[in-house]
mmCIF file of C-alpha atoms in Angstrom:
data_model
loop_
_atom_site.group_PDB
_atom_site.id
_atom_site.type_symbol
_atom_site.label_atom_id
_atom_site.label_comp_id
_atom_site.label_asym_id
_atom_site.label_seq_id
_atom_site.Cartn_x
_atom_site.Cartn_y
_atom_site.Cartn_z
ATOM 1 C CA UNK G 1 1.827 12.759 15.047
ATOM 2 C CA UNK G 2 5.378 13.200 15.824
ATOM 3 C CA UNK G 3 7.838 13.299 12.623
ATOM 4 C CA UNK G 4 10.919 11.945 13.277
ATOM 5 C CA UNK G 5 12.547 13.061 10.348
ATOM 6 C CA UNK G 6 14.056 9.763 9.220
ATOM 7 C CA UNK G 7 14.740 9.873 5.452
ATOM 8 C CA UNK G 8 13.466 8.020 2.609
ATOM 9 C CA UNK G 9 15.921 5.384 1.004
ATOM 10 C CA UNK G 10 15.619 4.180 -2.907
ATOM 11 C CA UNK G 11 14.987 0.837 -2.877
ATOM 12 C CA UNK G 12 16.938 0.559 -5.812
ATOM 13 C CA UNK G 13 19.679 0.610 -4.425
ATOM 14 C CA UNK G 14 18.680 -2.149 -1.806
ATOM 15 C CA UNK G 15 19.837 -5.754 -3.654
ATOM 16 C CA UNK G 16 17.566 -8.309 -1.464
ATOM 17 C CA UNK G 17 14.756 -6.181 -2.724
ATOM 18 C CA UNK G 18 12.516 -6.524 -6.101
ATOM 19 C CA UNK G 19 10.874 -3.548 -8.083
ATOM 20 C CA UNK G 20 8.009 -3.645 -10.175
ATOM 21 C CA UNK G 21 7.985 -1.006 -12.397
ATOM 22 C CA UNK G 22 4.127 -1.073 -13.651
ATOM 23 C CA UNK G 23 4.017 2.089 -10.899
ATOM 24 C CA UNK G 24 7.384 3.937 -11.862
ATOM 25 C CA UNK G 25 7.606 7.568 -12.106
ATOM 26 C CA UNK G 26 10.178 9.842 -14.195
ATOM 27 C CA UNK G 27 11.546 10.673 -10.843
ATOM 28 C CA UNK G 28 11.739 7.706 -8.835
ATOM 29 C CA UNK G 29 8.923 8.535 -6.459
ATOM 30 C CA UNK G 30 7.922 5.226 -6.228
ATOM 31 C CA UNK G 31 10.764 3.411 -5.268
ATOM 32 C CA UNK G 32 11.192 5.462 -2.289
ATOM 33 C CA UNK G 33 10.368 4.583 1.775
ATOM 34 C CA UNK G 34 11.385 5.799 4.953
ATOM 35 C CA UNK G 35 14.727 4.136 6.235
ATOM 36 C CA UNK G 36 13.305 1.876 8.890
ATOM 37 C CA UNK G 37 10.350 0.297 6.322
ATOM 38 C CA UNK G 38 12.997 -0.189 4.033
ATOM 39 C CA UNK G 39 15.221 -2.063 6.325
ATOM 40 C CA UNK G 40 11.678 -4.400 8.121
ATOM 41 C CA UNK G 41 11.127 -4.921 3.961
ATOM 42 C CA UNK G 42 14.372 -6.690 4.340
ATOM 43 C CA UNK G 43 13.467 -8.326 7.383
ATOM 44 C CA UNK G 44 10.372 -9.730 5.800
ATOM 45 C CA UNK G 45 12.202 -10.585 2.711
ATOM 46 C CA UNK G 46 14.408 -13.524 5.021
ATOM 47 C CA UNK G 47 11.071 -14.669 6.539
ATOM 48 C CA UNK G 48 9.861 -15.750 3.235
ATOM 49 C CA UNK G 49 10.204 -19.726 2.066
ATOM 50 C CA UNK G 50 13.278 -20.211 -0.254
ATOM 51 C CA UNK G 51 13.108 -19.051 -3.813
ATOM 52 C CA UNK G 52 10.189 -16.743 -2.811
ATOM 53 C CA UNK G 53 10.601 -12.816 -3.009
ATOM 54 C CA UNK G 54 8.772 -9.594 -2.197
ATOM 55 C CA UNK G 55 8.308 -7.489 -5.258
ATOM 56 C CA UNK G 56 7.804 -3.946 -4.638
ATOM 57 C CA UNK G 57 5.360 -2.185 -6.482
ATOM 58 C CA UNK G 58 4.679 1.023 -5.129
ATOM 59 C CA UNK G 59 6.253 2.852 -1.935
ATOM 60 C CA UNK G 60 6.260 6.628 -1.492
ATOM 61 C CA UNK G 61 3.500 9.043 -3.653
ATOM 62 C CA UNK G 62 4.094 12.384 -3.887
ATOM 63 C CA UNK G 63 0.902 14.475 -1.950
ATOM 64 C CA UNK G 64 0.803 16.235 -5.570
ATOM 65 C CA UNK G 65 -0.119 13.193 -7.033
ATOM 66 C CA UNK G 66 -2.097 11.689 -4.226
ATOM 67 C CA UNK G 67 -4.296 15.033 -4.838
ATOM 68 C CA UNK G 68 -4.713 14.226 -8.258
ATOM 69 C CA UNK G 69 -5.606 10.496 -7.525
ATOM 70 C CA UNK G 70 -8.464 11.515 -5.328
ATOM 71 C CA UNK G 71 -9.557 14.716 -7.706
ATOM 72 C CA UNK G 72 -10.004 12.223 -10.493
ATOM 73 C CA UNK G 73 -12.088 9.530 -8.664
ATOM 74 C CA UNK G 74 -13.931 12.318 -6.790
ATOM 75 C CA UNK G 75 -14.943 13.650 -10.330
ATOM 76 C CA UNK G 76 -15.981 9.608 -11.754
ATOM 77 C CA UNK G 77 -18.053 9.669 -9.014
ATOM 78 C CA UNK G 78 -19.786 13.309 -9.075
ATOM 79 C CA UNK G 79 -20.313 12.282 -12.853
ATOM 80 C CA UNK G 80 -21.924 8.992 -12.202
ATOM 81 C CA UNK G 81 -23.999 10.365 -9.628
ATOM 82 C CA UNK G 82 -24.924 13.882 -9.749
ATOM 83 C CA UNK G 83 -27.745 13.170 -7.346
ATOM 84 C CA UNK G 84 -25.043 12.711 -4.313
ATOM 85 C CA UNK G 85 -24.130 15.993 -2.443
ATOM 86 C CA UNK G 86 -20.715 16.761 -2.062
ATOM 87 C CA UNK G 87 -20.160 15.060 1.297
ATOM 88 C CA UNK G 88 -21.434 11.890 0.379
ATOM 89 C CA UNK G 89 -18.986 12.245 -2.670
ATOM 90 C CA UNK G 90 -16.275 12.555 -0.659
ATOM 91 C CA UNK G 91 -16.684 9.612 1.652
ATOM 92 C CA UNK G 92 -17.578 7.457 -1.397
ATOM 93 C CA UNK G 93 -14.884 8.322 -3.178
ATOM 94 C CA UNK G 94 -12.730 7.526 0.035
ATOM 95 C CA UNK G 95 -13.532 4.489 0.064
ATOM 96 C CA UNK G 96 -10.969 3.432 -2.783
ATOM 97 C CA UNK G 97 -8.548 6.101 -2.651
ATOM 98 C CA UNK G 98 -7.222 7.893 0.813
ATOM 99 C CA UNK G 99 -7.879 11.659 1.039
ATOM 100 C CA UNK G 100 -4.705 13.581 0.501
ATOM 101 C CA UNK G 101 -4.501 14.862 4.358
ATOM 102 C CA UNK G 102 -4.422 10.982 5.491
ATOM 103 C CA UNK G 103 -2.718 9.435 2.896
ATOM 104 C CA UNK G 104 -0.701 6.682 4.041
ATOM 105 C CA UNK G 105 1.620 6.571 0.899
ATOM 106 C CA UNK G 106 2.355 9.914 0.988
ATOM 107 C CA UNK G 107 4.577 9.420 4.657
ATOM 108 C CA UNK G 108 6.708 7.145 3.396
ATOM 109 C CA UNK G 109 5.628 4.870 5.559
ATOM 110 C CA UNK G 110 3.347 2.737 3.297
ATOM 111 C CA UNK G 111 4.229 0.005 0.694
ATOM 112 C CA UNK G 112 2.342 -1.726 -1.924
ATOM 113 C CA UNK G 113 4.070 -5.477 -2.893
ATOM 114 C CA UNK G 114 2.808 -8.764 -3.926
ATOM 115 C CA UNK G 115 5.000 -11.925 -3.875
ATOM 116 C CA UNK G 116 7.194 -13.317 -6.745
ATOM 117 C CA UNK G 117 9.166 -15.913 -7.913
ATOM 118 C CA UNK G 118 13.349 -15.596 -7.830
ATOM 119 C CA UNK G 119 12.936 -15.306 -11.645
ATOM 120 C CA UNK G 120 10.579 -12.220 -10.928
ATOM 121 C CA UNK G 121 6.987 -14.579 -12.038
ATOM 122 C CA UNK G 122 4.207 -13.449 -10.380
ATOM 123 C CA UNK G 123 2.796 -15.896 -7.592
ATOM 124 C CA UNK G 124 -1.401 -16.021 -7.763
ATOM 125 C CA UNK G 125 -2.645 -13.815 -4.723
ATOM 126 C CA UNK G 126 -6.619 -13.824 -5.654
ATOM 127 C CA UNK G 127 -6.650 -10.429 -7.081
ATOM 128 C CA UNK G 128 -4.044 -7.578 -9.107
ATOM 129 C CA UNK G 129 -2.740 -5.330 -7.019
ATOM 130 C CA UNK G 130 -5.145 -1.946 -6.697
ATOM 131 C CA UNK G 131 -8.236 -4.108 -7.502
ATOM 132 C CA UNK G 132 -11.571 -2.263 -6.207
ATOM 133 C CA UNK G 133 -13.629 -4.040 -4.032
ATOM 134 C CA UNK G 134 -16.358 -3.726 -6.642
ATOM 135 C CA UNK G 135 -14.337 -4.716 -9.423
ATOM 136 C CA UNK G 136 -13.022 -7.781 -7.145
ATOM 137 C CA UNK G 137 -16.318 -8.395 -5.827
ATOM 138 C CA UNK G 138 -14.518 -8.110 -2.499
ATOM 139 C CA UNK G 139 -11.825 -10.505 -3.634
ATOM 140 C CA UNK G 140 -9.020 -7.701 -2.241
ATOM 141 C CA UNK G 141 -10.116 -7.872 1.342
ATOM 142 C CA UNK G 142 -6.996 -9.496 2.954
ATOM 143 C CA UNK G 143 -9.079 -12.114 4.495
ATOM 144 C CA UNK G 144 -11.367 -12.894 1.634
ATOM 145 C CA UNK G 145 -12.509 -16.745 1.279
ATOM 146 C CA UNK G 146 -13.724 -15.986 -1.936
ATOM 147 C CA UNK G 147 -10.118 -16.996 -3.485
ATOM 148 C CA UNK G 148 -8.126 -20.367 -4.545
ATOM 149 C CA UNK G 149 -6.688 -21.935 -1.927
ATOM 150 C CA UNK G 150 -3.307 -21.733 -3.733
ATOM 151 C CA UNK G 151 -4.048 -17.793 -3.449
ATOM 152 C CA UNK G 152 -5.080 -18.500 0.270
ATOM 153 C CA UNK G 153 -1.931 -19.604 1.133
ATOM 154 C CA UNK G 154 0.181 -16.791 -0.734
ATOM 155 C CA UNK G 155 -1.699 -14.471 1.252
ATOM 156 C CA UNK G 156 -1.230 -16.430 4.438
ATOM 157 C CA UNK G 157 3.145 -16.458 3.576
ATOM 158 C CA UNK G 158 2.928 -12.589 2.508
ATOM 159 C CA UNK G 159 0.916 -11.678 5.855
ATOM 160 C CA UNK G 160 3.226 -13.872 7.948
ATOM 161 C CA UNK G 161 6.323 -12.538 6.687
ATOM 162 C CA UNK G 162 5.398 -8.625 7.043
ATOM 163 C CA UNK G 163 3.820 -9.351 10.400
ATOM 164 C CA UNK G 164 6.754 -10.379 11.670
ATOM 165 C CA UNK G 165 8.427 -7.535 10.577
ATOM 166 C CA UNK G 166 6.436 -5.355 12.447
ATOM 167 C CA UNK G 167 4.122 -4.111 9.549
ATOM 168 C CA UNK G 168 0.032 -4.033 9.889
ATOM 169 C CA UNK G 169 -2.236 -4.476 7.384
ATOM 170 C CA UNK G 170 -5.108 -2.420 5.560
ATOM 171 C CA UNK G 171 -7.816 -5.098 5.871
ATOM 172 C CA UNK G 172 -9.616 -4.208 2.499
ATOM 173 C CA UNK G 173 -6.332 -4.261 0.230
ATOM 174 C CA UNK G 174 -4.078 -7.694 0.424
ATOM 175 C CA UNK G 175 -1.096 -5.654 -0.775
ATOM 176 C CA UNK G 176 -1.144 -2.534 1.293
ATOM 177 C CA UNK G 177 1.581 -2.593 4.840
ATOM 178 C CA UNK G 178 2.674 0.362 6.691
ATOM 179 C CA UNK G 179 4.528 0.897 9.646
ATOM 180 C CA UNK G 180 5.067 4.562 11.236
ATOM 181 C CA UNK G 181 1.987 6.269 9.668
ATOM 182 C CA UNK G 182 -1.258 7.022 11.139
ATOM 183 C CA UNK G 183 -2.682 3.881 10.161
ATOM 184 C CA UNK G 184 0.060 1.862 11.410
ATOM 185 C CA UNK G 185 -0.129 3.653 14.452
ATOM 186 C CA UNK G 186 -3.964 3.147 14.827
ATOM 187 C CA UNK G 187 -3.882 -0.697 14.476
ATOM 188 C CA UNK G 188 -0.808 -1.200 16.765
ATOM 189 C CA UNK G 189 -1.990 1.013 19.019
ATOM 190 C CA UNK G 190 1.026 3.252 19.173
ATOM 191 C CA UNK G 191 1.281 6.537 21.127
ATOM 192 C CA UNK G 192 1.649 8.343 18.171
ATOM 193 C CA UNK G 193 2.484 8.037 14.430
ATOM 194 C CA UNK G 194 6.502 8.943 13.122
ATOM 195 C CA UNK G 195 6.380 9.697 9.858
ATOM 196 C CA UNK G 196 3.760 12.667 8.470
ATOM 197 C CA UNK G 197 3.696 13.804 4.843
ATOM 198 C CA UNK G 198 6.199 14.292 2.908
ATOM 199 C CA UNK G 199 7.620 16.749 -0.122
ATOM 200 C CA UNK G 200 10.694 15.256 0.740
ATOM 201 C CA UNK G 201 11.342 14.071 -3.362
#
């Protein structure tokens, strides 16, 4: 890990760039990513087919509310089985949400984003955004065949487009990219990762 205290940007104020507000906090949070994701969102944004946007739903989380996120699913979990110690509680519960020392989201680095329509509609992508695997029946995994082919190929433009922008995936979530953070730096096999957590908001 080597932070190379690059800023975050509000996307806001970025005009080739759509916000979905289903996440939106009283202060912003959201809307927020470091400089250089903001400006490959951009990137990715001009390798999509005409009429086609990126629409942003989530970007930068606050590690205050990343802890809450995983304190609330670690305590569904203890509650529907209070048979599991407390390690095996943990790694279930991170399954679905990161722990708050790893979390991607809360570098700046990480983006949640599905694909719309000029006029802002929706485009089919298999699953909502934040689906559970067990809720989807695996339907989230980037790569699932269990989809619509219409959905297929949404997934195949969205993948293309922040590929080429120098983003990597999270296999088991169609609408999670990163590039900088651990994961990011993991995948792409990186020296090291550039952006760490944040308080920066």
């Amino acid at each position: 890990m080597r932070e190379c205290g690059e800023p975050l940007l509000d996307l806001r104020t970025v005009e080739a760039l759509q916000l979905d507000l289903r996440l939106a906090d009283p202060a912003g949070a959201f809307a927020h990513v470091r400089v250089s994701v903001a400006d490959r969102l951009v990137a990715a944004q001009t390798r999509l087919p005409r009429g086609l946007r990126l629409l942003i739903v989530e970007g930068y989380r606050p590690p205050a509310l990343q802890r809450r996120y995983f304190a609330d699913a670690l305590a569904r979990h203890r509650a529907a089985h209070p048979e599991w110690d407390e390690g095996r509680a943990r790694i279930e519960t991170s399954r679905y949400v990161a722990p708050p020392e790893v979390a991607p989201h809360t570098t700046g680095g990480a983006v949640d984003l599905t694909l719309c329509t000029a006029d802002g509609v929706e485009l089919p992508m298999g699953t909502s955004v934040n689906a559970t695997p067990p809720e989807s029946d695996e339907a989230c995994y980037t790569a699932s065949a269990d989809i619509s082919p219409e959905a297929r190929e949404n997934r195949r433009l969205l993948s293309a487009a922040m590929t080429s922008a120098g983003f990597v995936n999270y296999p088991t979530e169609w609408w999670h990219w990163s590039y900088g953070d651990r994961y990011w730096a993991f995948s792409a096999g990186a020296h090291h990762a550039t952006y760490a957590t944040t308080d920066a908001l």
